[in-house]
């Protein structure tokens, strides 16, 4: 089947490449000509495991194309996907900025011919598909009399996680078809048929329901994390161990074992934005989400709670050197959007500390974001910790697991190790000679 994808960010590019991988013919359109030129050469604009190999393979097999021509994009396929960004908008409270989504609807309305569906994959507030439908209809009306056009706007949210996005897309745990039309459902079923095992749920719901499901899912994940971060604070106060608490809680299938890891708080381009987005939509609908307000507040204060652990051992960081291990918002990505490392780094610099950092793939991104005479990146973890007063571990990259801790403590000037992801065992770390502090494990 022929498919067009508008937007080559994480969601659009991964989705397009996976559609091509299962045999569809895919055209990816973006307004960023530089990005498209890079992709046409088989290079990817961000780090995602396995992605560049699949881009090159599917270009070579002539199932994946890239371009900037919006008209060609709309006319190429019978299903046109919208995967453009919906960043937080500062000007209108916490509502996401939907201007790019609406611009694609307008473009679709301008060039649509015959029968086509516009499929929205971007995360948007409930009711957006209907707004898009009105935009498309008014564009078509403004074209005057002509061809007979039949269209539908479908909501089809994605649930991929950065770092394992290819795997998540090729093996989805459910597909949502938010539409009232049997024809649109049939088109989505055809597109997703190669991805579905016999027991993968394909759920046909209304567009508003599909949009709500996406918000509810991400906000529930955020709720689990903030709940565990509060339990961690409590564990610190009463001398319990949050890792053991999470493990035992997770044995109950009603709770589930994932997303119970306490740490420096959730980041990334999705969870913080979607918590704000649902809070905004709740206010609009006059059904405010009190739980989510706390979820957001706990997350925002978790960075301070983490830094307080450093300050209790090193009250004045001015003039001291602090090492940061890990900068990306989670492992296996170079994405630093809303990464806890950014707030922690800036706070340390504000307080007059010198900061040296290492991350396997995110150092270029952080260097573009933060430029300060007291901040530098180092080529490996051992160079990073040389002569430092304290180490802060912020991202649980698997390569940190095998660090030679005896060597690390020997290279440091001080002996403080604050583990923001509970990667290491407190007793072992103390035996190596660290003043080790985890989250909720003291
Ligand atoms: C999230 C959702 O997990 C996906 O299902 C969704 O499709 C995606 O947003 C989206 O809306 O596009 P992602 O942003 O890639 O995916 O990141 P997550 O894996 O959810 O992690 C978010 C943050 O939570 C990270 O900072 C991570 O370190 C943190 N986290 C996660 C914890 O602090 N504790 C945990 O137990 C799990």
Short mmCIF file of N, CA, C and O in Angstrom, two decimals, residues 310-356:
data_model
loop_
_atom_site.label_atom_id
_atom_site.label_comp_id
_atom_site.label_asym_id
_atom_site.label_seq_id
_atom_site.Cartn_x
_atom_site.Cartn_y
_atom_site.Cartn_z
N UNK A 310 23.12 15.66 47.54
CA UNK A 310 24.50 16.13 47.36
C UNK A 310 24.83 17.20 48.39
O UNK A 310 25.87 17.13 49.06
N UNK A 311 23.89 18.17 48.56
CA UNK A 311 24.19 19.29 49.45
C UNK A 311 24.34 18.84 50.91
O UNK A 311 25.03 19.48 51.69
N UNK A 312 23.68 17.75 51.27
CA UNK A 312 23.81 17.30 52.67
C UNK A 312 25.22 16.76 52.92
O UNK A 312 25.70 16.77 54.06
N UNK A 313 25.92 16.33 51.86
CA UNK A 313 27.30 15.86 52.04
C UNK A 313 28.32 16.92 51.63
O UNK A 313 29.46 16.91 52.10
N UNK A 314 27.91 17.82 50.74
CA UNK A 314 28.82 18.86 50.24
C UNK A 314 28.03 20.18 50.23
O UNK A 314 27.51 20.61 49.20
N UNK A 315 27.92 20.82 51.41
CA UNK A 315 26.99 21.94 51.53
C UNK A 315 27.30 23.11 50.58
O UNK A 315 26.38 23.77 50.12
N UNK A 316 28.58 23.36 50.30
CA UNK A 316 28.90 24.48 49.41
C UNK A 316 29.61 23.94 48.16
O UNK A 316 30.78 23.54 48.22
N UNK A 317 28.91 23.94 47.04
CA UNK A 317 29.50 23.37 45.82
C UNK A 317 30.30 24.41 45.02
O UNK A 317 30.93 24.06 44.03
N UNK A 318 30.26 25.66 45.48
CA UNK A 318 30.97 26.69 44.74
C UNK A 318 32.47 26.36 44.68
O UNK A 318 33.09 26.06 45.70
N UNK A 319 33.02 26.38 43.48
CA UNK A 319 34.45 26.09 43.30
C UNK A 319 34.76 24.59 43.29
O UNK A 319 35.89 24.19 43.05
N UNK A 320 33.78 23.77 43.60
CA UNK A 320 33.99 22.31 43.60
C UNK A 320 33.76 21.76 42.18
O UNK A 320 33.11 22.41 41.36
N UNK A 321 34.31 20.58 41.92
CA UNK A 321 34.10 19.97 40.60
C UNK A 321 33.19 18.75 40.75
O UNK A 321 33.44 17.87 41.58
N UNK A 322 32.15 18.75 39.94
CA UNK A 322 31.16 17.67 40.01
C UNK A 322 31.13 16.95 38.66
O UNK A 322 31.10 17.59 37.61
N UNK A 323 31.13 15.62 38.70
CA UNK A 323 31.02 14.83 37.47
C UNK A 323 29.59 14.37 37.28
O UNK A 323 28.94 13.93 38.23
N UNK A 324 29.09 14.49 36.05
CA UNK A 324 27.76 13.94 35.72
C UNK A 324 27.96 12.75 34.80
O UNK A 324 28.60 12.86 33.74
N UNK A 325 27.42 11.61 35.18
CA UNK A 325 27.45 10.44 34.29
C UNK A 325 26.05 10.25 33.73
O UNK A 325 25.10 9.97 34.46
N UNK A 326 25.92 10.44 32.42
CA UNK A 326 24.61 10.32 31.77
C UNK A 326 23.93 11.67 31.65
O UNK A 326 23.84 12.41 32.64
N UNK A 327 23.49 12.01 30.43
CA UNK A 327 22.84 13.30 30.19
C UNK A 327 21.49 13.14 29.49
O UNK A 327 20.59 13.96 29.66
N UNK A 328 21.33 12.10 28.69
CA UNK A 328 20.08 11.91 27.96
C UNK A 328 18.95 11.61 28.96
O UNK A 328 19.21 11.15 30.08
N UNK A 329 17.69 11.83 28.53
CA UNK A 329 16.59 11.69 29.51
C UNK A 329 16.37 10.24 29.92
O UNK A 329 15.73 9.95 30.93
N UNK A 330 16.94 9.31 29.12
CA UNK A 330 16.95 7.89 29.48
C UNK A 330 17.99 7.22 28.59
O UNK A 330 18.48 7.84 27.63
N UNK A 331 18.35 5.95 28.85
CA UNK A 331 19.38 5.32 28.03
C UNK A 331 18.92 5.04 26.60
O UNK A 331 17.72 5.05 26.31
N UNK A 332 19.90 4.80 25.72
CA UNK A 332 19.67 4.42 24.32
C UNK A 332 19.03 5.50 23.47
O UNK A 332 18.35 5.21 22.49
N UNK A 333 19.22 6.74 23.87
CA UNK A 333 18.76 7.86 23.05
C UNK A 333 19.73 9.03 23.27
O UNK A 333 20.37 9.10 24.32
N UNK A 334 19.80 9.92 22.25
CA UNK A 334 20.60 11.14 22.46
C UNK A 334 19.69 12.33 22.78
O UNK A 334 20.11 13.47 22.77
N UNK A 335 18.43 12.03 23.06
CA UNK A 335 17.42 13.06 23.31
C UNK A 335 17.61 13.67 24.70
O UNK A 335 17.64 12.95 25.70
N UNK A 336 17.73 14.99 24.75
CA UNK A 336 17.88 15.65 26.07
C UNK A 336 16.68 16.55 26.36
O UNK A 336 16.71 17.34 27.32
N UNK A 337 15.61 16.43 25.57
CA UNK A 337 14.46 17.29 25.84
C UNK A 337 13.87 16.95 27.21
O UNK A 337 13.63 15.79 27.52
N UNK A 338 13.72 17.99 28.04
CA UNK A 338 13.19 17.84 29.41
C UNK A 338 14.00 16.83 30.23
O UNK A 338 13.45 16.21 31.16
N UNK A 339 15.26 16.64 29.87
CA UNK A 339 16.08 15.69 30.63
C UNK A 339 16.37 16.25 32.01
O UNK A 339 16.69 17.44 32.14
N UNK A 340 16.27 15.43 33.07
CA UNK A 340 16.60 15.92 34.41
C UNK A 340 18.01 16.50 34.46
O UNK A 340 18.28 17.44 35.21
N UNK A 341 18.92 15.99 33.62
CA UNK A 341 20.31 16.47 33.64
C UNK A 341 20.39 17.98 33.38
O UNK A 341 21.24 18.66 33.95
N UNK A 342 19.51 18.50 32.54
CA UNK A 342 19.59 19.93 32.19
C UNK A 342 19.36 20.81 33.40
O UNK A 342 20.12 21.75 33.66
N UNK A 343 18.31 20.49 34.19
CA UNK A 343 18.00 21.31 35.37
C UNK A 343 19.11 21.17 36.40
O UNK A 343 19.53 22.14 37.03
N UNK A 344 19.59 19.93 36.58
CA UNK A 344 20.62 19.68 37.59
C UNK A 344 21.92 20.39 37.21
O UNK A 344 22.55 21.06 38.03
N UNK A 345 22.29 20.29 35.95
CA UNK A 345 23.50 20.94 35.46
C UNK A 345 23.41 22.45 35.64
O UNK A 345 24.33 23.09 36.19
N UNK A 346 22.30 23.04 35.20
CA UNK A 346 22.18 24.50 35.29
C UNK A 346 22.19 24.98 36.73
O UNK A 346 22.77 26.01 37.05
N UNK A 347 21.57 24.21 37.63
CA UNK A 347 21.53 24.58 39.06
C UNK A 347 22.95 24.56 39.64
O UNK A 347 23.36 25.46 40.36
N UNK A 348 23.72 23.53 39.29
CA UNK A 348 25.09 23.43 39.80
C UNK A 348 25.94 24.60 39.30
O UNK A 348 26.73 25.18 40.05
N UNK A 349 25.76 24.94 38.01
CA UNK A 349 26.53 26.06 37.44
C UNK A 349 26.14 27.37 38.13
O UNK A 349 27.00 28.18 38.47
N UNK A 350 24.84 27.53 38.38
CA UNK A 350 24.34 28.74 39.08
C UNK A 350 25.01 28.88 40.44
O UNK A 350 25.28 29.98 40.91
N UNK A 351 25.24 27.74 41.10
CA UNK A 351 25.81 27.76 42.45
C UNK A 351 27.34 27.85 42.42
O UNK A 351 27.99 27.75 43.45
N UNK A 352 27.91 27.99 41.23
CA UNK A 352 29.36 28.21 41.13
C UNK A 352 30.19 26.94 41.03
O UNK A 352 31.42 27.00 41.16
N UNK A 353 29.56 25.80 40.80
CA UNK A 353 30.34 24.55 40.67
C UNK A 353 30.94 24.46 39.26
O UNK A 353 30.44 25.09 38.32
N UNK A 354 32.02 23.68 39.17
CA UNK A 354 32.53 23.31 37.84
C UNK A 354 31.94 21.93 37.52
O UNK A 354 31.92 21.06 38.42
N UNK A 355 31.48 21.73 36.30
CA UNK A 355 30.81 20.46 35.99
C UNK A 355 31.49 19.82 34.77
O UNK A 355 31.71 20.48 33.75
N UNK A 356 31.82 18.55 34.92
CA UNK A 356 32.37 17.78 33.79
C UNK A 356 31.42 16.60 33.56
O UNK A 356 31.00 15.96 34.52
#
